[in-house]
Amino acid sequence: MPLFGGYKAAKLKPQLKMAVTRFSIASNKKSALMKQQIREIAILLADQPPKEEKARIKAEALIRDDNTVEAYEILQLTCELLSERIHLISHSKECPPDLISSISTLIWASTIVDIPELVIIRQQFRYKFGKEFDDEAMQNVGGVINERVAAKLSVQPPSAYLVQTYLEKIADEHEVQWKPKVALTADTMSEPMVAPVGYSVQVGGGSGLTPSVYGSGGLSASAPPLSPSFSLPPEAPRSSTTMKQQGKQQQGKQQQSTYVPVLPSPAAPSRIGDIERRLTFLFLPSKRVHQVLLHQLRTKMTETTMVMAETMVD
């Protein structure tokens, strides 16, 4: 027995009574929310076009809540039974055979349902019957857990046939003229509901400028075609040889772009001084080059050329 705790019938019985009340409150709360969900599903089915995919998702949540309420009622009955047999439990060294399923079911459900009293109840049964009994209940050794409770609290989604059955009943109760757009086959009835693809979503429903995708005979061809997306083709990878050739070409262009002055055709200059000043102005960026050109011009020009230039200027 633990040092600071152990099995106490005076603590177990009040927790069982409180769990009964807690289950009742949780069931009533979920039932009220389920009525609101049913009205929302009926509104979705009555829309034009019907929001069938969204209604199916809400119907799946409705089925899960319905299963939870059903499991709550069974667990509530279990707590009431154990509360009445608290004296038998207290005077038994081992779990009575007719209570193994009930106690194991409460222990297993304590980690699934949102009922805090079940945590304390499980702790008391662990003190009473030992850790091994608790572990076997959590692992469902021997299949002792209530099968109906285990099925209703399962994480597996409901079948597509059950979802469609709920939708049909809701449509009949609220007098909604609705028929499923996608018929179920023999293979898909037992499978979970398929993921939504958007066939019930109206094209341009936000602005209201685009005609509805639903016509009198089902899908309409009035939906605008999707605009194709154009993109440039990917650039081919460059080889190392091509990159080297491009590098040599760029280097050659840089060398060819060196500034080399070109001497204009002789236009009979007036004087050598004017030519020097003009050449100095034109070839100022390259001082050495213009000095060489001046020297060549002085040596090659003859006196006749100078006379002709002065005559033309006058």
PDB file of C-alpha atoms in Angstrom:
ATOM      1  CA  MET A   1       0.000   0.000   0.000  1.00  0.00           C
ATOM      2  CA  PRO A   2       1.371   3.489  -0.837  1.00  0.00           C
ATOM      3  CA  LEU A   3       2.710   5.580   2.001  1.00  0.00           C
ATOM      4  CA  PHE A   4       0.437   8.587   1.470  1.00  0.00           C
ATOM      5  CA  GLY A   5      -2.612   6.932  -0.040  1.00  0.00           C
ATOM      6  CA  GLY A   6      -4.431   3.744  -0.787  1.00  0.00           C
ATOM      7  CA  TYR A   7      -7.862   2.378  -1.486  1.00  0.00           C
ATOM      8  CA  LYS A   8     -10.614   4.136   0.434  1.00  0.00           C
ATOM      9  CA  ALA A   9     -14.269   3.250  -0.086  1.00  0.00           C
ATOM     10  CA  ALA A  10     -15.255   6.590   1.448  1.00  0.00           C
ATOM     11  CA  LYS A  11     -13.380   8.312  -1.379  1.00  0.00           C
ATOM     12  CA  LEU A  12     -14.374   6.004  -4.233  1.00  0.00           C
ATOM     13  CA  LYS A  13     -18.151   6.091  -3.747  1.00  0.00           C
ATOM     14  CA  PRO A  14     -18.497   9.932  -3.829  1.00  0.00           C
ATOM     15  CA  GLN A  15     -16.369  10.047  -6.980  1.00  0.00           C
ATOM     16  CA  LEU A  16     -18.655   7.498  -8.641  1.00  0.00           C
ATOM     17  CA  LYS A  17     -21.694   9.579  -7.694  1.00  0.00           C
ATOM     18  CA  MET A  18     -20.069  12.759  -8.996  1.00  0.00           C
ATOM     19  CA  ALA A  19     -19.136  10.983 -12.229  1.00  0.00           C
ATOM     20  CA  VAL A  20     -22.787  10.057 -12.761  1.00  0.00           C
ATOM     21  CA  THR A  21     -23.776  13.716 -12.460  1.00  0.00           C
ATOM     22  CA  ARG A  22     -20.895  14.810 -14.671  1.00  0.00           C
ATOM     23  CA  PHE A  23     -21.874  12.374 -17.416  1.00  0.00           C
ATOM     24  CA  SER A  24     -25.450  13.614 -17.292  1.00  0.00           C
ATOM     25  CA  ILE A  25     -24.410  17.267 -17.624  1.00  0.00           C
ATOM     26  CA  ALA A  26     -22.003  16.526 -20.473  1.00  0.00           C
ATOM     27  CA  SER A  27     -24.638  14.513 -22.340  1.00  0.00           C
ATOM     28  CA  ASN A  28     -27.252  17.271 -22.038  1.00  0.00           C
ATOM     29  CA  LYS A  29     -24.761  19.883 -23.223  1.00  0.00           C
ATOM     30  CA  LYS A  30     -23.767  17.848 -26.272  1.00  0.00           C
ATOM     31  CA  SER A  31     -27.410  17.101 -27.096  1.00  0.00           C
ATOM     32  CA  ALA A  32     -28.220  20.823 -27.156  1.00  0.00           C
ATOM     33  CA  LEU A  33     -25.257  21.505 -29.442  1.00  0.00           C
ATOM     34  CA  MET A  34     -26.285  18.646 -31.718  1.00  0.00           C
ATOM     35  CA  LYS A  35     -29.701  20.225 -32.316  1.00  0.00           C
ATOM     36  CA  GLN A  36     -27.982  23.397 -33.460  1.00  0.00           C
ATOM     37  CA  GLN A  37     -25.681  21.384 -35.740  1.00  0.00           C
ATOM     38  CA  ILE A  38     -28.701  19.683 -37.324  1.00  0.00           C
ATOM     39  CA  ARG A  39     -30.242  23.073 -38.182  1.00  0.00           C
ATOM     40  CA  GLU A  40     -26.949  24.255 -39.704  1.00  0.00           C
ATOM     41  CA  ILE A  41     -26.729  21.126 -41.859  1.00  0.00           C
ATOM     42  CA  ALA A  42     -30.306  21.642 -43.084  1.00  0.00           C
ATOM     43  CA  ILE A  43     -29.458  25.223 -44.088  1.00  0.00           C
ATOM     44  CA  LEU A  44     -26.410  24.044 -46.018  1.00  0.00           C
ATOM     45  CA  LEU A  45     -28.462  21.480 -47.926  1.00  0.00           C
ATOM     46  CA  ALA A  46     -31.171  24.067 -48.716  1.00  0.00           C
ATOM     47  CA  ASP A  47     -28.711  26.526 -50.290  1.00  0.00           C
ATOM     48  CA  GLN A  48     -28.563  26.988 -54.054  1.00  0.00           C
ATOM     49  CA  PRO A  49     -26.293  25.362 -54.960  1.00  0.00           C
ATOM     50  CA  PRO A  50     -26.285  23.015 -51.951  1.00  0.00           C
ATOM     51  CA  LYS A  51     -23.080  23.094 -49.916  1.00  0.00           C
ATOM     52  CA  GLU A  52     -22.974  19.325 -49.831  1.00  0.00           C
ATOM     53  CA  GLU A  53     -19.313  18.839 -48.960  1.00  0.00           C
ATOM     54  CA  LYS A  54     -19.479  21.172 -45.987  1.00  0.00           C
ATOM     55  CA  ALA A  55     -22.695  19.473 -44.854  1.00  0.00           C
ATOM     56  CA  ARG A  56     -20.967  16.083 -44.991  1.00  0.00           C
ATOM     57  CA  ILE A  57     -18.133  17.328 -42.771  1.00  0.00           C
ATOM     58  CA  LYS A  58     -20.604  18.686 -40.229  1.00  0.00           C
ATOM     59  CA  ALA A  59     -22.555  15.432 -40.389  1.00  0.00           C
ATOM     60  CA  GLU A  60     -19.393  13.499 -39.539  1.00  0.00           C
ATOM     61  CA  ALA A  61     -18.881  15.710 -36.478  1.00  0.00           C
ATOM     62  CA  LEU A  62     -22.544  15.181 -35.575  1.00  0.00           C
ATOM     63  CA  ILE A  63     -22.100  11.401 -35.726  1.00  0.00           C
ATOM     64  CA  ARG A  64     -19.038  11.601 -33.484  1.00  0.00           C
ATOM     65  CA  ASP A  65     -20.933  13.631 -30.878  1.00  0.00           C
ATOM     66  CA  ASP A  66     -23.850  11.239 -31.111  1.00  0.00           C
ATOM     67  CA  ASN A  67     -21.521   8.305 -30.435  1.00  0.00           C
ATOM     68  CA  THR A  68     -19.949  10.153 -27.501  1.00  0.00           C
ATOM     69  CA  VAL A  69     -23.333  10.761 -25.877  1.00  0.00           C
ATOM     70  CA  GLU A  70     -24.171   7.106 -26.315  1.00  0.00           C
ATOM     71  CA  ALA A  71     -20.914   6.061 -24.640  1.00  0.00           C
ATOM     72  CA  TYR A  72     -21.500   8.568 -21.829  1.00  0.00           C
ATOM     73  CA  GLU A  73     -24.840   6.966 -21.021  1.00  0.00           C
ATOM     74  CA  ILE A  74     -23.284   3.492 -20.823  1.00  0.00           C
ATOM     75  CA  LEU A  75     -20.463   4.742 -18.611  1.00  0.00           C
ATOM     76  CA  GLN A  76     -22.999   6.523 -16.438  1.00  0.00           C
ATOM     77  CA  LEU A  77     -24.837   3.247 -15.864  1.00  0.00           C
ATOM     78  CA  THR A  78     -21.525   1.563 -15.050  1.00  0.00           C
ATOM     79  CA  CYS A  79     -20.726   4.158 -12.386  1.00  0.00           C
ATOM     80  CA  GLU A  80     -24.160   3.712 -10.833  1.00  0.00           C
ATOM     81  CA  LEU A  81     -23.668  -0.070 -10.687  1.00  0.00           C
ATOM     82  CA  LEU A  82     -20.245   0.183  -9.049  1.00  0.00           C
ATOM     83  CA  SER A  83     -21.547   2.730  -6.561  1.00  0.00           C
ATOM     84  CA  GLU A  84     -24.230   0.280  -5.432  1.00  0.00           C
ATOM     85  CA  ARG A  85     -21.710  -2.570  -5.117  1.00  0.00           C
ATOM     86  CA  ILE A  86     -19.062  -0.614  -3.268  1.00  0.00           C
ATOM     87  CA  HIS A  87     -19.270  -2.952  -0.274  1.00  0.00           C
ATOM     88  CA  LEU A  88     -18.636  -5.998  -2.445  1.00  0.00           C
ATOM     89  CA  ILE A  89     -15.599  -4.296  -3.955  1.00  0.00           C
ATOM     90  CA  SER A  90     -14.259  -3.287  -0.549  1.00  0.00           C
ATOM     91  CA  HIS A  91     -14.502  -6.812   0.896  1.00  0.00           C
ATOM     92  CA  SER A  92     -12.971  -8.564  -2.136  1.00  0.00           C
ATOM     93  CA  LYS A  93      -9.232  -9.108  -2.403  1.00  0.00           C
ATOM     94  CA  GLU A  94      -9.521  -9.633  -6.145  1.00  0.00           C
ATOM     95  CA  CYS A  95     -11.903  -8.097  -8.612  1.00  0.00           C
ATOM     96  CA  PRO A  96     -15.248  -9.905  -8.694  1.00  0.00           C
ATOM     97  CA  PRO A  97     -15.687 -11.763 -11.994  1.00  0.00           C
ATOM     98  CA  ASP A  98     -18.991 -10.060 -12.817  1.00  0.00           C
ATOM     99  CA  LEU A  99     -17.397  -6.581 -12.356  1.00  0.00           C
ATOM    100  CA  ILE A 100     -14.194  -7.104 -14.331  1.00  0.00           C
ATOM    101  CA  SER A 101     -15.695  -5.724 -17.542  1.00  0.00           C
ATOM    102  CA  SER A 102     -17.302  -2.715 -15.818  1.00  0.00           C
ATOM    103  CA  ILE A 103     -14.212  -1.708 -13.851  1.00  0.00           C
ATOM    104  CA  SER A 104     -11.876  -2.297 -16.814  1.00  0.00           C
ATOM    105  CA  THR A 105     -14.103  -0.176 -19.037  1.00  0.00           C
ATOM    106  CA  LEU A 106     -13.967   2.766 -16.605  1.00  0.00           C
ATOM    107  CA  ILE A 107     -10.185   2.458 -16.300  1.00  0.00           C
ATOM    108  CA  TRP A 108      -9.781   2.405 -20.099  1.00  0.00           C
ATOM    109  CA  ALA A 109     -12.161   5.333 -20.657  1.00  0.00           C
ATOM    110  CA  SER A 110     -10.465   7.537 -18.052  1.00  0.00           C
ATOM    111  CA  THR A 111      -7.812   8.596 -20.592  1.00  0.00           C
ATOM    112  CA  ILE A 112     -10.305   9.246 -23.417  1.00  0.00           C
ATOM    113  CA  VAL A 113     -13.354  11.076 -22.070  1.00  0.00           C
ATOM    114  CA  ASP A 114     -13.182  14.501 -20.465  1.00  0.00           C
ATOM    115  CA  ILE A 115     -14.475  13.465 -17.041  1.00  0.00           C
ATOM    116  CA  PRO A 116     -11.978  14.323 -14.273  1.00  0.00           C
ATOM    117  CA  GLU A 117     -13.649  12.040 -11.719  1.00  0.00           C
ATOM    118  CA  LEU A 118     -12.638   8.974 -13.738  1.00  0.00           C
ATOM    119  CA  VAL A 119      -8.962   9.725 -13.065  1.00  0.00           C
ATOM    120  CA  ILE A 120      -9.495   9.430  -9.311  1.00  0.00           C
ATOM    121  CA  ILE A 121     -11.702   6.356  -9.787  1.00  0.00           C
ATOM    122  CA  ARG A 122      -8.963   4.654 -11.783  1.00  0.00           C
ATOM    123  CA  GLN A 123      -6.431   5.520  -9.086  1.00  0.00           C
ATOM    124  CA  GLN A 124      -8.607   3.911  -6.408  1.00  0.00           C
ATOM    125  CA  PHE A 125      -9.038   0.723  -8.411  1.00  0.00           C
ATOM    126  CA  ARG A 126      -5.290   0.642  -9.004  1.00  0.00           C
ATOM    127  CA  TYR A 127      -4.699   0.802  -5.255  1.00  0.00           C
ATOM    128  CA  LYS A 128      -7.287  -1.943  -4.700  1.00  0.00           C
ATOM    129  CA  PHE A 129      -6.459  -4.498  -7.396  1.00  0.00           C
ATOM    130  CA  GLY A 130      -2.856  -3.637  -8.246  1.00  0.00           C
ATOM    131  CA  LYS A 131      -0.848  -2.273 -11.126  1.00  0.00           C
ATOM    132  CA  GLU A 132      -1.089  -5.448 -13.185  1.00  0.00           C
ATOM    133  CA  PHE A 133      -4.883  -5.269 -13.248  1.00  0.00           C
ATOM    134  CA  ASP A 134      -4.684  -1.636 -14.335  1.00  0.00           C
ATOM    135  CA  ASP A 135      -2.253  -2.402 -17.166  1.00  0.00           C
ATOM    136  CA  GLU A 136      -4.360  -5.277 -18.457  1.00  0.00           C
ATOM    137  CA  ALA A 137      -7.431  -3.044 -18.490  1.00  0.00           C
ATOM    138  CA  MET A 138      -5.610  -0.349 -20.466  1.00  0.00           C
ATOM    139  CA  GLN A 139      -4.404  -2.917 -23.011  1.00  0.00           C
ATOM    140  CA  ASN A 140      -7.785  -4.706 -23.116  1.00  0.00           C
ATOM    141  CA  VAL A 141      -6.238  -8.070 -22.371  1.00  0.00           C
ATOM    142  CA  GLY A 142      -8.834 -10.752 -22.973  1.00  0.00           C
ATOM    143  CA  GLY A 143     -11.266  -8.314 -24.588  1.00  0.00           C
ATOM    144  CA  VAL A 144     -12.862  -7.387 -21.269  1.00  0.00           C
ATOM    145  CA  ILE A 145     -13.751  -3.809 -22.257  1.00  0.00           C
ATOM    146  CA  ASN A 146     -17.323  -3.104 -23.262  1.00  0.00           C
ATOM    147  CA  GLU A 147     -17.317  -3.462 -27.053  1.00  0.00           C
ATOM    148  CA  ARG A 148     -20.009  -0.865 -27.588  1.00  0.00           C
ATOM    149  CA  VAL A 149     -18.152   1.754 -25.555  1.00  0.00           C
ATOM    150  CA  ALA A 150     -14.888   0.971 -27.357  1.00  0.00           C
ATOM    151  CA  ALA A 151     -16.601   1.314 -30.753  1.00  0.00           C
ATOM    152  CA  LYS A 152     -18.362   4.584 -29.892  1.00  0.00           C
ATOM    153  CA  LEU A 153     -15.188   6.191 -28.538  1.00  0.00           C
ATOM    154  CA  SER A 154     -13.027   4.979 -31.422  1.00  0.00           C
ATOM    155  CA  VAL A 155     -11.002   7.506 -33.373  1.00  0.00           C
ATOM    156  CA  GLN A 156     -11.960   5.919 -36.700  1.00  0.00           C
ATOM    157  CA  PRO A 157     -14.223   8.107 -38.880  1.00  0.00           C
ATOM    158  CA  PRO A 158     -17.753   6.909 -39.691  1.00  0.00           C
ATOM    159  CA  SER A 159     -18.539   5.234 -42.987  1.00  0.00           C
ATOM    160  CA  ALA A 160     -19.679   7.244 -45.997  1.00  0.00           C
ATOM    161  CA  TYR A 161     -22.995   5.362 -45.978  1.00  0.00           C
ATOM    162  CA  LEU A 162     -23.717   6.437 -42.388  1.00  0.00           C
ATOM    163  CA  VAL A 163     -22.878  10.066 -43.208  1.00  0.00           C
ATOM    164  CA  GLN A 164     -25.220  10.064 -46.197  1.00  0.00           C
ATOM    165  CA  THR A 165     -27.960   8.417 -44.124  1.00  0.00           C
ATOM    166  CA  TYR A 166     -27.728  11.239 -41.570  1.00  0.00           C
ATOM    167  CA  LEU A 167     -27.947  13.836 -44.360  1.00  0.00           C
ATOM    168  CA  GLU A 168     -31.003  12.187 -45.886  1.00  0.00           C
ATOM    169  CA  LYS A 169     -32.801  12.038 -42.533  1.00  0.00           C
ATOM    170  CA  ILE A 170     -32.015  15.688 -41.805  1.00  0.00           C
ATOM    171  CA  ALA A 171     -33.296  16.704 -45.254  1.00  0.00           C
ATOM    172  CA  ASP A 172     -36.518  14.767 -44.719  1.00  0.00           C
ATOM    173  CA  GLU A 173     -37.145  16.199 -41.246  1.00  0.00           C
ATOM    174  CA  HIS A 174     -36.658  19.793 -42.446  1.00  0.00           C
ATOM    175  CA  GLU A 175     -38.444  19.234 -45.796  1.00  0.00           C
ATOM    176  CA  VAL A 176     -35.390  20.052 -47.895  1.00  0.00           C
ATOM    177  CA  GLN A 177     -35.384  18.918 -51.506  1.00  0.00           C
ATOM    178  CA  TRP A 178     -31.906  17.475 -51.710  1.00  0.00           C
ATOM    179  CA  LYS A 179     -30.286  14.588 -53.524  1.00  0.00           C
ATOM    180  CA  PRO A 180     -26.606  13.675 -53.342  1.00  0.00           C
ATOM    181  CA  LYS A 181     -24.561  14.773 -56.341  1.00  0.00           C
ATOM    182  CA  VAL A 182     -22.112  11.905 -55.949  1.00  0.00           C
ATOM    183  CA  ALA A 183     -23.718   8.475 -55.649  1.00  0.00           C
ATOM    184  CA  LEU A 184     -22.139   5.881 -53.393  1.00  0.00           C
ATOM    185  CA  THR A 185     -20.989   2.593 -54.826  1.00  0.00           C
ATOM    186  CA  ALA A 186     -20.758  -0.793 -53.159  1.00  0.00           C
ATOM    187  CA  ASP A 187     -17.035  -0.264 -52.592  1.00  0.00           C
ATOM    188  CA  THR A 188     -17.309   3.234 -51.065  1.00  0.00           C
ATOM    189  CA  MET A 189     -20.235   2.600 -48.698  1.00  0.00           C
ATOM    190  CA  SER A 190     -18.138   1.000 -45.991  1.00  0.00           C
ATOM    191  CA  GLU A 191     -15.163   3.306 -46.499  1.00  0.00           C
ATOM    192  CA  PRO A 192     -14.743   6.690 -44.748  1.00  0.00           C
ATOM    193  CA  MET A 193     -15.954   9.804 -46.482  1.00  0.00           C
ATOM    194  CA  VAL A 194     -13.610  10.990 -49.232  1.00  0.00           C
ATOM    195  CA  ALA A 195     -11.804  14.289 -48.861  1.00  0.00           C
ATOM    196  CA  PRO A 196     -13.609  17.307 -50.371  1.00  0.00           C
ATOM    197  CA  VAL A 197     -12.554  18.310 -53.892  1.00  0.00           C
ATOM    198  CA  GLY A 198     -14.659  21.477 -54.151  1.00  0.00           C
ATOM    199  CA  TYR A 199     -17.393  20.369 -56.570  1.00  0.00           C
ATOM    200  CA  SER A 200     -20.011  22.086 -54.397  1.00  0.00           C
ATOM    201  CA  VAL A 201     -18.127  25.393 -54.220  1.00  0.00           C
ATOM    202  CA  GLN A 202     -19.625  28.050 -56.465  1.00  0.00           C
ATOM    203  CA  VAL A 203     -17.358  29.749 -58.996  1.00  0.00           C
ATOM    204  CA  GLY A 204     -17.088  33.466 -58.289  1.00  0.00           C
ATOM    205  CA  GLY A 205     -19.405  33.197 -55.322  1.00  0.00           C
ATOM    206  CA  GLY A 206     -17.727  36.071 -53.516  1.00  0.00           C
ATOM    207  CA  SER A 207     -18.461  38.743 -56.128  1.00  0.00           C
ATOM    208  CA  GLY A 208     -21.561  37.153 -57.616  1.00  0.00           C
ATOM    209  CA  LEU A 209     -20.443  38.123 -61.137  1.00  0.00           C
ATOM    210  CA  THR A 210     -19.797  34.603 -62.421  1.00  0.00           C
ATOM    211  CA  PRO A 211     -22.769  32.316 -63.124  1.00  0.00           C
ATOM    212  CA  SER A 212     -23.289  29.423 -60.781  1.00  0.00           C
ATOM    213  CA  VAL A 213     -21.543  26.163 -61.623  1.00  0.00           C
ATOM    214  CA  TYR A 214     -24.786  24.354 -60.929  1.00  0.00           C
ATOM    215  CA  GLY A 215     -27.426  24.391 -63.595  1.00  0.00           C
ATOM    216  CA  SER A 216     -30.708  22.600 -63.819  1.00  0.00           C
ATOM    217  CA  GLY A 217     -28.994  19.429 -65.016  1.00  0.00           C
ATOM    218  CA  GLY A 218     -26.003  19.388 -62.712  1.00  0.00           C
ATOM    219  CA  LEU A 219     -22.682  20.948 -63.588  1.00  0.00           C
ATOM    220  CA  SER A 220     -22.899  23.780 -66.085  1.00  0.00           C
ATOM    221  CA  ALA A 221     -20.395  24.729 -68.760  1.00  0.00           C
ATOM    222  CA  SER A 222     -20.714  28.413 -67.903  1.00  0.00           C
ATOM    223  CA  ALA A 223     -17.712  28.340 -65.614  1.00  0.00           C
ATOM    224  CA  PRO A 224     -14.858  30.381 -67.110  1.00  0.00           C
ATOM    225  CA  PRO A 225     -11.850  28.373 -68.254  1.00  0.00           C
ATOM    226  CA  LEU A 226      -8.747  28.591 -66.235  1.00  0.00           C
ATOM    227  CA  SER A 227      -6.171  30.965 -67.640  1.00  0.00           C
ATOM    228  CA  PRO A 228      -3.001  29.116 -68.635  1.00  0.00           C
ATOM    229  CA  SER A 229       0.121  30.046 -66.820  1.00  0.00           C
ATOM    230  CA  PHE A 230       3.053  30.932 -69.033  1.00  0.00           C
ATOM    231  CA  SER A 231       6.619  30.717 -67.882  1.00  0.00           C
ATOM    232  CA  LEU A 232       9.980  31.038 -69.529  1.00  0.00           C
ATOM    233  CA  PRO A 233      11.799  27.780 -70.258  1.00  0.00           C
ATOM    234  CA  PRO A 234      14.563  27.016 -67.801  1.00  0.00           C
ATOM    235  CA  GLU A 235      18.016  28.131 -68.805  1.00  0.00           C
ATOM    236  CA  ALA A 236      20.255  25.275 -69.896  1.00  0.00           C
ATOM    237  CA  PRO A 237      23.329  24.756 -67.741  1.00  0.00           C
ATOM    238  CA  ARG A 238      26.532  26.107 -69.185  1.00  0.00           C
ATOM    239  CA  SER A 239      29.484  23.832 -69.687  1.00  0.00           C
ATOM    240  CA  SER A 240      32.962  24.724 -68.484  1.00  0.00           C
ATOM    241  CA  THR A 241      34.229  25.049 -72.094  1.00  0.00           C
ATOM    242  CA  THR A 242      31.505  27.521 -73.025  1.00  0.00           C
ATOM    243  CA  MET A 243      32.185  29.604 -69.920  1.00  0.00           C
ATOM    244  CA  LYS A 244      35.930  29.744 -70.759  1.00  0.00           C
ATOM    245  CA  GLN A 245      35.199  30.878 -74.350  1.00  0.00           C
ATOM    246  CA  GLN A 246      32.845  33.577 -73.128  1.00  0.00           C
ATOM    247  CA  GLY A 247      35.469  34.736 -70.654  1.00  0.00           C
ATOM    248  CA  LYS A 248      38.093  35.027 -73.417  1.00  0.00           C
ATOM    249  CA  GLN A 249      35.670  36.938 -75.652  1.00  0.00           C
ATOM    250  CA  GLN A 250      34.883  39.430 -72.885  1.00  0.00           C
ATOM    251  CA  GLN A 251      38.587  39.856 -72.169  1.00  0.00           C
ATOM    252  CA  GLY A 252      39.242  40.499 -75.875  1.00  0.00           C
ATOM    253  CA  LYS A 253      36.469  43.100 -75.983  1.00  0.00           C
ATOM    254  CA  GLN A 254      38.008  44.874 -73.002  1.00  0.00           C
ATOM    255  CA  GLN A 255      41.397  45.004 -74.745  1.00  0.00           C
ATOM    256  CA  GLN A 256      39.876  46.262 -78.011  1.00  0.00           C
ATOM    257  CA  SER A 257      38.000  49.003 -76.216  1.00  0.00           C
ATOM    258  CA  THR A 258      41.274  50.789 -75.304  1.00  0.00           C
ATOM    259  CA  TYR A 259      41.084  54.398 -76.503  1.00  0.00           C
ATOM    260  CA  VAL A 260      43.212  54.888 -79.623  1.00  0.00           C
ATOM    261  CA  PRO A 261      42.824  58.310 -81.287  1.00  0.00           C
ATOM    262  CA  VAL A 262      42.413  58.404 -85.038  1.00  0.00           C
ATOM    263  CA  LEU A 263      43.965  61.315 -86.891  1.00  0.00           C
ATOM    264  CA  PRO A 264      41.350  63.091 -88.989  1.00  0.00           C
ATOM    265  CA  SER A 265      41.868  63.629 -92.664  1.00  0.00           C
ATOM    266  CA  PRO A 266      44.061  66.687 -93.365  1.00  0.00           C
ATOM    267  CA  ALA A 267      41.827  69.677 -93.792  1.00  0.00           C
ATOM    268  CA  ALA A 268      44.589  72.186 -94.512  1.00  0.00           C
ATOM    269  CA  PRO A 269      45.228  73.562 -91.043  1.00  0.00           C
ATOM    270  CA  SER A 270      46.135  77.190 -90.823  1.00  0.00           C
ATOM    271  CA  ARG A 271      49.128  76.981 -88.563  1.00  0.00           C
ATOM    272  CA  ILE A 272      51.135  74.443 -86.683  1.00  0.00           C
ATOM    273  CA  GLY A 273      50.185  76.184 -83.410  1.00  0.00           C
ATOM    274  CA  ASP A 274      46.499  75.752 -84.089  1.00  0.00           C
ATOM    275  CA  ILE A 275      47.064  72.079 -84.851  1.00  0.00           C
ATOM    276  CA  GLU A 276      48.918  71.641 -81.574  1.00  0.00           C
ATOM    277  CA  ARG A 277      46.169  73.305 -79.585  1.00  0.00           C
ATOM    278  CA  ARG A 278      43.465  71.229 -81.296  1.00  0.00           C
ATOM    279  CA  LEU A 279      45.397  68.001 -80.838  1.00  0.00           C
ATOM    280  CA  THR A 280      46.038  68.880 -77.202  1.00  0.00           C
ATOM    281  CA  PHE A 281      42.291  69.423 -76.732  1.00  0.00           C
ATOM    282  CA  LEU A 282      41.280  66.282 -78.630  1.00  0.00           C
ATOM    283  CA  PHE A 283      43.861  63.920 -77.211  1.00  0.00           C
ATOM    284  CA  LEU A 284      44.070  65.185 -73.700  1.00  0.00           C
ATOM    285  CA  PRO A 285      43.222  61.739 -72.180  1.00  0.00           C
ATOM    286  CA  SER A 286      46.275  60.203 -73.851  1.00  0.00           C
ATOM    287  CA  LYS A 287      49.179  62.632 -73.501  1.00  0.00           C
ATOM    288  CA  ARG A 288      51.873  60.332 -74.801  1.00  0.00           C
ATOM    289  CA  VAL A 289      49.976  59.475 -77.966  1.00  0.00           C
ATOM    290  CA  HIS A 290      49.328  63.052 -78.947  1.00  0.00           C
ATOM    291  CA  GLN A 291      53.016  63.945 -78.491  1.00  0.00           C
ATOM    292  CA  VAL A 292      54.014  61.183 -80.918  1.00  0.00           C
ATOM    293  CA  LEU A 293      51.427  62.359 -83.451  1.00  0.00           C
ATOM    294  CA  LEU A 294      52.632  65.930 -83.230  1.00  0.00           C
ATOM    295  CA  HIS A 295      56.177  64.834 -83.892  1.00  0.00           C
ATOM    296  CA  GLN A 296      55.116  62.812 -86.948  1.00  0.00           C
ATOM    297  CA  LEU A 297      53.040  65.701 -88.239  1.00  0.00           C
ATOM    298  CA  ARG A 298      55.949  68.113 -87.988  1.00  0.00           C
ATOM    299  CA  THR A 299      58.367  65.851 -89.850  1.00  0.00           C
ATOM    300  CA  LYS A 300      55.995  64.870 -92.669  1.00  0.00           C
ATOM    301  CA  MET A 301      54.447  68.232 -93.497  1.00  0.00           C
ATOM    302  CA  THR A 302      56.429  70.022 -96.136  1.00  0.00           C
ATOM    303  CA  GLU A 303      56.620  73.696 -96.794  1.00  0.00           C
ATOM    304  CA  THR A 304      54.308  73.311 -99.784  1.00  0.00           C
ATOM    305  CA  THR A 305      51.601  71.795 -97.624  1.00  0.00           C
ATOM    306  CA  MET A 306      51.981  74.612 -95.132  1.00  0.00           C
ATOM    307  CA  VAL A 307      51.682  77.243 -97.875  1.00  0.00           C
ATOM    308  CA  MET A 308      48.610  75.566 -99.302  1.00  0.00           C
ATOM    309  CA  ALA A 309      47.039  75.431 -95.889  1.00  0.00           C
ATOM    310  CA  GLU A 310      47.676  79.143 -95.286  1.00  0.00           C
ATOM    311  CA  THR A 311      46.269  80.009 -98.695  1.00  0.00           C
ATOM    312  CA  MET A 312      43.092  78.020 -98.098  1.00  0.00           C
ATOM    313  CA  VAL A 313      42.602  79.587 -94.724  1.00  0.00           C
ATOM    314  CA  ASP A 314      43.012  83.121 -96.129  1.00  0.00           C
TER     315      ASP A 314
END
